XYZ file of C-alpha atoms in Angstrom:
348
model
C -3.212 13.513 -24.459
C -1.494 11.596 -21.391
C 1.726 9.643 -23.203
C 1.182 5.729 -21.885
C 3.949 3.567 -21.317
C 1.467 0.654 -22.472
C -1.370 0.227 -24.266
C -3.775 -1.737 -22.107
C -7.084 -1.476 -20.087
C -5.227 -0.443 -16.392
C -3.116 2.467 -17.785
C 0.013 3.868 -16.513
C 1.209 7.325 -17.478
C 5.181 8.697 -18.250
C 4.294 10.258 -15.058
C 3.326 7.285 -12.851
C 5.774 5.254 -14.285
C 8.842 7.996 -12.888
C 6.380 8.472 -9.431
C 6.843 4.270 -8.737
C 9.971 3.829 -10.686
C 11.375 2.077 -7.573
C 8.612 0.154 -7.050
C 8.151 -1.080 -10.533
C 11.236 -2.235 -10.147
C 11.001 -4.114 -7.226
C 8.055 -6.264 -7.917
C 6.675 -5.553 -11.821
C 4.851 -4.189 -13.902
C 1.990 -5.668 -13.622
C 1.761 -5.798 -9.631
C 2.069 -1.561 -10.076
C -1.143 -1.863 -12.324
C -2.952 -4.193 -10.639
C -2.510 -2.090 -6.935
C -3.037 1.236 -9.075
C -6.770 0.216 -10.314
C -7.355 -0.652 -6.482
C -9.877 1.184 -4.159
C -9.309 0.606 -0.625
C -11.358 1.731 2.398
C -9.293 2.497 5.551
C -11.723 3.007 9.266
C -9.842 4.333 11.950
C -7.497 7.459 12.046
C -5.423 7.031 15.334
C -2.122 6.557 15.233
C -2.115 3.415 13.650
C -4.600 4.790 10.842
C -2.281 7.116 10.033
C 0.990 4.583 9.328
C -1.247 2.848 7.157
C -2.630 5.413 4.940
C 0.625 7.330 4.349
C 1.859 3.456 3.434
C -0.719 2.913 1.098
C -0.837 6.426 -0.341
C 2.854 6.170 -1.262
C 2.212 2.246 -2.797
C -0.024 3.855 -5.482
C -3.198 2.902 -4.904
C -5.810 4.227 -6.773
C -8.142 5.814 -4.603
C -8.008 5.630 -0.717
C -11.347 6.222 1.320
C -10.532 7.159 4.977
C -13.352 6.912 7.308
C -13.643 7.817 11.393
C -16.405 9.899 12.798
C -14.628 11.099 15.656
C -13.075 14.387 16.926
C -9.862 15.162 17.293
C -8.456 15.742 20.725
C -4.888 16.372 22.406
C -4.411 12.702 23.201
C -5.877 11.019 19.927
C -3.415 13.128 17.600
C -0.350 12.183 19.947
C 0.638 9.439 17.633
C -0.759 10.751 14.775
C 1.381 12.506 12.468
C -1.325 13.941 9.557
C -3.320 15.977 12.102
C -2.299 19.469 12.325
C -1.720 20.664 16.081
C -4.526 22.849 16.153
C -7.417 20.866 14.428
C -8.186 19.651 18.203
C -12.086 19.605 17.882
C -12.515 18.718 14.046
C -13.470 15.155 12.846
C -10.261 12.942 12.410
C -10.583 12.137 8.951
C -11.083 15.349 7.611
C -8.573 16.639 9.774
C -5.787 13.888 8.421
C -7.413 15.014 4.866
C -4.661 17.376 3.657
C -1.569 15.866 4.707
C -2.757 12.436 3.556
C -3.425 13.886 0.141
C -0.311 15.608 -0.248
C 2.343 12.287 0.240
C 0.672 11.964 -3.065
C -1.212 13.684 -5.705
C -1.599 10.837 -7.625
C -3.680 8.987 -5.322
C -7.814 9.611 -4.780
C -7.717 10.528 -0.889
C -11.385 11.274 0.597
C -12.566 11.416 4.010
C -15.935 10.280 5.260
C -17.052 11.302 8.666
C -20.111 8.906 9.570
C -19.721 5.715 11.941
C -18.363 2.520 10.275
C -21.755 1.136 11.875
C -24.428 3.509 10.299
C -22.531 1.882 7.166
C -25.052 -0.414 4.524
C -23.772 -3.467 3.108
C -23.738 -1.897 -0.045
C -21.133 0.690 0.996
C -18.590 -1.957 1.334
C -18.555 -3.422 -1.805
C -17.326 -0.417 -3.543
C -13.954 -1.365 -2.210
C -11.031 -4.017 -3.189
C -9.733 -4.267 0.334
C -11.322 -3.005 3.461
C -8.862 -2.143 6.583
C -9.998 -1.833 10.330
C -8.881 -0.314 13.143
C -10.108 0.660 16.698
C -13.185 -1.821 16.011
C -15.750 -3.875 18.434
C -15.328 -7.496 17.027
C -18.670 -7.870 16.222
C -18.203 -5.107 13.251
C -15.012 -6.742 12.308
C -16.361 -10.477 12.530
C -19.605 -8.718 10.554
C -17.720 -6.934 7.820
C -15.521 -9.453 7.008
C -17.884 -12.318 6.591
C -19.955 -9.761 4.328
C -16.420 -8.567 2.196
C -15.983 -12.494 1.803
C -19.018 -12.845 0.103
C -17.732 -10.507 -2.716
C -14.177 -11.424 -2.641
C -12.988 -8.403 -0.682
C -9.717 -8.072 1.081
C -10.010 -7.979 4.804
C -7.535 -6.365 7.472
C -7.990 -6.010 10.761
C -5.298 -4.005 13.351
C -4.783 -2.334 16.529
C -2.277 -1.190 18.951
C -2.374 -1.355 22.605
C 0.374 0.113 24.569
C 3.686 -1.963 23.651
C 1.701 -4.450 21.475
C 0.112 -4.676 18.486
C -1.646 -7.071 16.049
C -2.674 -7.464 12.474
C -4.800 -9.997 10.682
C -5.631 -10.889 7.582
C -8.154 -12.951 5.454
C -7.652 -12.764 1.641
C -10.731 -15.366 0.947
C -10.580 -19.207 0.086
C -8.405 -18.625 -3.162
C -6.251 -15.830 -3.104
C -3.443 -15.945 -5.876
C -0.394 -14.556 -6.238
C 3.782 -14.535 -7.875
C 6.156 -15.677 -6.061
C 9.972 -15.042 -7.676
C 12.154 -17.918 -6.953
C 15.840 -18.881 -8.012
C 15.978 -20.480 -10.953
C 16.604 -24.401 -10.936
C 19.094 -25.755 -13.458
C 19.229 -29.300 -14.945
C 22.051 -31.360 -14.032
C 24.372 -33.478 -16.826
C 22.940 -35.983 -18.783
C 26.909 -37.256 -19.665
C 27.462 -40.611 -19.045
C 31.031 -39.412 -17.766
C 29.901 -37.141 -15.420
C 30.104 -37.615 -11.710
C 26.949 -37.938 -9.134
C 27.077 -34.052 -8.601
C 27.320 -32.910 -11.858
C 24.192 -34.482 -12.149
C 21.960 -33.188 -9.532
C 19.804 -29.810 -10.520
C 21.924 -27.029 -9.551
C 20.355 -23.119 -8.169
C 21.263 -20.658 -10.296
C 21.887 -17.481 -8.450
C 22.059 -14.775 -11.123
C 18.037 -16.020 -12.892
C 14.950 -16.360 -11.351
C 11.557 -17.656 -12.189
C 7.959 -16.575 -11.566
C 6.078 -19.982 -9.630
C 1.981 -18.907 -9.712
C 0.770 -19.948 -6.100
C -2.516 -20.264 -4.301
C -3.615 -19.972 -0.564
C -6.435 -20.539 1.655
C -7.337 -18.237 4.641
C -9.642 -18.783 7.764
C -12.185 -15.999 8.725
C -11.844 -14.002 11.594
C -14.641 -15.565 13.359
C -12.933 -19.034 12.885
C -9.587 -17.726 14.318
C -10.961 -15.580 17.034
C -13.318 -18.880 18.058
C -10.979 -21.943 18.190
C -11.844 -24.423 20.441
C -9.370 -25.052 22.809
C -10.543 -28.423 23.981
C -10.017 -29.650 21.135
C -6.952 -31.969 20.955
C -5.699 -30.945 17.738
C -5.925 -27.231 19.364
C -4.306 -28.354 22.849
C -1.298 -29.825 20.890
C -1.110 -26.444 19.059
C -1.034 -24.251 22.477
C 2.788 -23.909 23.163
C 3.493 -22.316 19.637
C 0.554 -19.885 20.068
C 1.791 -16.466 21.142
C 0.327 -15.384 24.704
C -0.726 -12.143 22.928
C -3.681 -13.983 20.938
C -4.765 -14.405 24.292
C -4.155 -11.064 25.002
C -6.320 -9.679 22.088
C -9.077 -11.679 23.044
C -9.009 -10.020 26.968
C -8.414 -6.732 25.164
C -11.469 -7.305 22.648
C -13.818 -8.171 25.425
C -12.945 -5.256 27.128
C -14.112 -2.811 24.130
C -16.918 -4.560 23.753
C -18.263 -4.399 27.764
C -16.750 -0.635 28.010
C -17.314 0.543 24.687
C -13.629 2.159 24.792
C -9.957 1.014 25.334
C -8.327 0.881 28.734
C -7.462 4.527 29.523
C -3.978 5.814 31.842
C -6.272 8.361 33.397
C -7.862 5.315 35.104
C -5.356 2.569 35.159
C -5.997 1.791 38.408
C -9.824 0.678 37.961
C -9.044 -0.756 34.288
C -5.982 -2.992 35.284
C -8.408 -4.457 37.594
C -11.069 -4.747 35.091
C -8.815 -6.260 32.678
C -7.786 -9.023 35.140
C -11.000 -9.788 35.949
C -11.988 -10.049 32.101
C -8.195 -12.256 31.734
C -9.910 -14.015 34.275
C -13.467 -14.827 32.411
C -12.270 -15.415 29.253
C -9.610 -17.666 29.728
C -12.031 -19.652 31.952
C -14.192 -19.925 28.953
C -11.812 -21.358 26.744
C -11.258 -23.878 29.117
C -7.298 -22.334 29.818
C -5.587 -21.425 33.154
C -5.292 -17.403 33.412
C -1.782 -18.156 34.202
C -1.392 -18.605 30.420
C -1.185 -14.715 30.478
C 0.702 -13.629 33.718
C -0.713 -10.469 35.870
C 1.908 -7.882 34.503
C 0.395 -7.398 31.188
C -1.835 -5.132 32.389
C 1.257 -2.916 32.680
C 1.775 -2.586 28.841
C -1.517 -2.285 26.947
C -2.546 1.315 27.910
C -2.867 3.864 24.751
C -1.054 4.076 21.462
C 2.380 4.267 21.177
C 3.907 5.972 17.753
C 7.035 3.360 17.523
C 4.942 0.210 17.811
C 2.472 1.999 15.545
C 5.023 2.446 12.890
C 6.217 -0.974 13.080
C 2.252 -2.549 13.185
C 1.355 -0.252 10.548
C 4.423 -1.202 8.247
C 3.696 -4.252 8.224
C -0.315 -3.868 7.756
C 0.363 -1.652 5.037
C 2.817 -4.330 3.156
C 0.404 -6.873 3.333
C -1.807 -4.691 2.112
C 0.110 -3.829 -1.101
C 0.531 -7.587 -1.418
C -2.280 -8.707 -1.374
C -4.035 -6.100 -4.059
C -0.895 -6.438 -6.132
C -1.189 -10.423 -5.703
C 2.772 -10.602 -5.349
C 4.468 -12.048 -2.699
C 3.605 -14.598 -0.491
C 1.424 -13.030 2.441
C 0.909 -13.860 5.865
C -1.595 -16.343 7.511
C -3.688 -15.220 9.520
C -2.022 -13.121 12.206
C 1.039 -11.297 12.847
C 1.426 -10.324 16.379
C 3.700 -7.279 17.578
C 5.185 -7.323 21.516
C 7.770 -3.987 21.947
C 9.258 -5.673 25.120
C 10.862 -8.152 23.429
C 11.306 -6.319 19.963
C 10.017 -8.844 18.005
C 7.150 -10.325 15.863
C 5.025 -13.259 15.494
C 3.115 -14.920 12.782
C 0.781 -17.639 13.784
C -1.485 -19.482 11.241
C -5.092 -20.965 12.211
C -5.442 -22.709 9.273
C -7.681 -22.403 5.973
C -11.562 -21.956 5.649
């Protein structure tokens, strides 16, 4: 019989306990549990697919589903450390299969090789949090209004080139802990001066303050209405790579692929031309996002998927362990300048 370090329904074992010692550590207990007894489905095994999964593996999840149905080739395992060099020709989830499983033997790694869009409804619901990557938004506007009828943690990500994105919608109420400094009362003496009375921060205690935030769909925050006043007043603080998203969105959605080096030529123009349209739409100047970005958003690259996929896969962890306060909605990633963004569309 497995010795327990507690007696409760989540169990952790001697084992588990000396697997996520540091972790346990670092935010509790109960955040370990409550991210062990979580099942999280993961579509998309590109380079950015794999940062995330070897993230989440390590975290101690409880089981971790990876799904992609397609094959591997020599430029689709470039930035993609789990699949062997000679599994070109095998599905990419099966192929990432092995190495996934062995960051961790604790975790539940499977691979399923059908198309995230032969998936039912039903499928979904199996999960606690529901990651995608390299998806049309259509399928990521569709799963995640469906995941937010069940309470289901949505994440959405991608990498294009130097830049990268995540989002996030953790539902109308998403709780979590939140360890602050601990505030002590000030003198009550009559003799005291004015700043022996005032409430002091105590730097050696902390408290844990219960919080609760709101999150906007990804339909809401992909569709803003940039007419709108309240949205025109908002425009300087928005980074230009929204914008770029959206261009880079449309483009898998008329191509049914990502803009490709072996024809740069014919997609830059493409992608100028779809800069172009969209922008018009929203009723914005294309000179919002100058002509040069069509330099920087070809293919993965591994160092801005390890820094996307970092971050993805601490959110992640946050969110199923509820500690932490998480980001809202969207973190954006641009390697030229080195630096990331967070940008918040507001609640549902």
């Amino acid at each position: 019989m497995i010795d327990t370090i507690e007696k409760e329904e989540n169990l952790i074992s001697e084992e588990e306990a000396a697997q996520y010692d540091r972790q346990i550590r670092l935010w509790g207990l109960d955040a370990q549990k409550r991210l062990r007894g979580s099942r999280v489905l993961l579509v998309g095994l590109r380079g950015l697919g794999a940062e995330v999964a070897k993230n989440l593996i390590l975290a101690g999840v409880k089981g971790l589903t990876l799904l992609d149905h397609e094959q591997v080739t020599e430029k689709s395992r470039r930035a993609q450390f789990l699949i062997p060099v000679d599994a070109d020709g095998q599905n990419q989830a099966q192929a990432s299969l092995e190495r996934a499983q062995l960051l961790n033997p604790m975790v539940e790694v499977k691979a399923d090789i059908d198309a995230v869009e032969s998936k039912l409804d039903d499928f979904f619901f199996q999960f606690d949090a529901v990651c995608l990557t390299r998806c049309s938004k259509d399928l990521m506007v569709r799963v995640d209004q469906l995941c937010a009828s069940r309470n289901i943690k949505v994440f959405c990500g991608d990498v294009y080139g130097y830049h990268g994105y995540m989002f996030s919608d953790l539902g109308q109420e998403h709780h979590y802990v939140e360890e602050k400094p601990k505030v002590v009362k000030g003198s009550n003496e009559a003799n005291d001066g004015p700043e022996a009375k005032k409430p002091k921060v105590d730097p050696n205690e902390t408290t844990m303050v219960k919080k609760t935030v709101s999150f906007c769909s990804l339909k809401a925050a992909l569709e803003v209405d940039w007419t709108n006043e309240k949205a025109k007043n908002s425009l300087k603080r928005i980074p230009v790579d929204y914008f770029l998203l959206q261009v880079l969105l449309k483009f898998r959605t008329d191509k049914g692929r990502d803009p490709q080096p072996d024809s740069f030529a014919e997609d830059s123009q493409l992608l100028l031309q779809i800069r172009d349209d969209v922008l018009e739409t929203m009723g914005l100047s294309s000179e919002l996002l100058p002509n040069t970005f069509v330099s920087y958003c070809f293919s993965e690259m591994a160092p801005v998927c390890a820094v996307v996929g970092g971050v993805l896969g601490q959110e992640i962890v946050k969110a199923l362990s509820q500690r932490d306060a998480p980001h809202r909605n969207f973190f954006f990633f641009d390697g030229l300048k080195g630096s990331g963004v967070v940008d918040y569309f507001g609640s549902k």
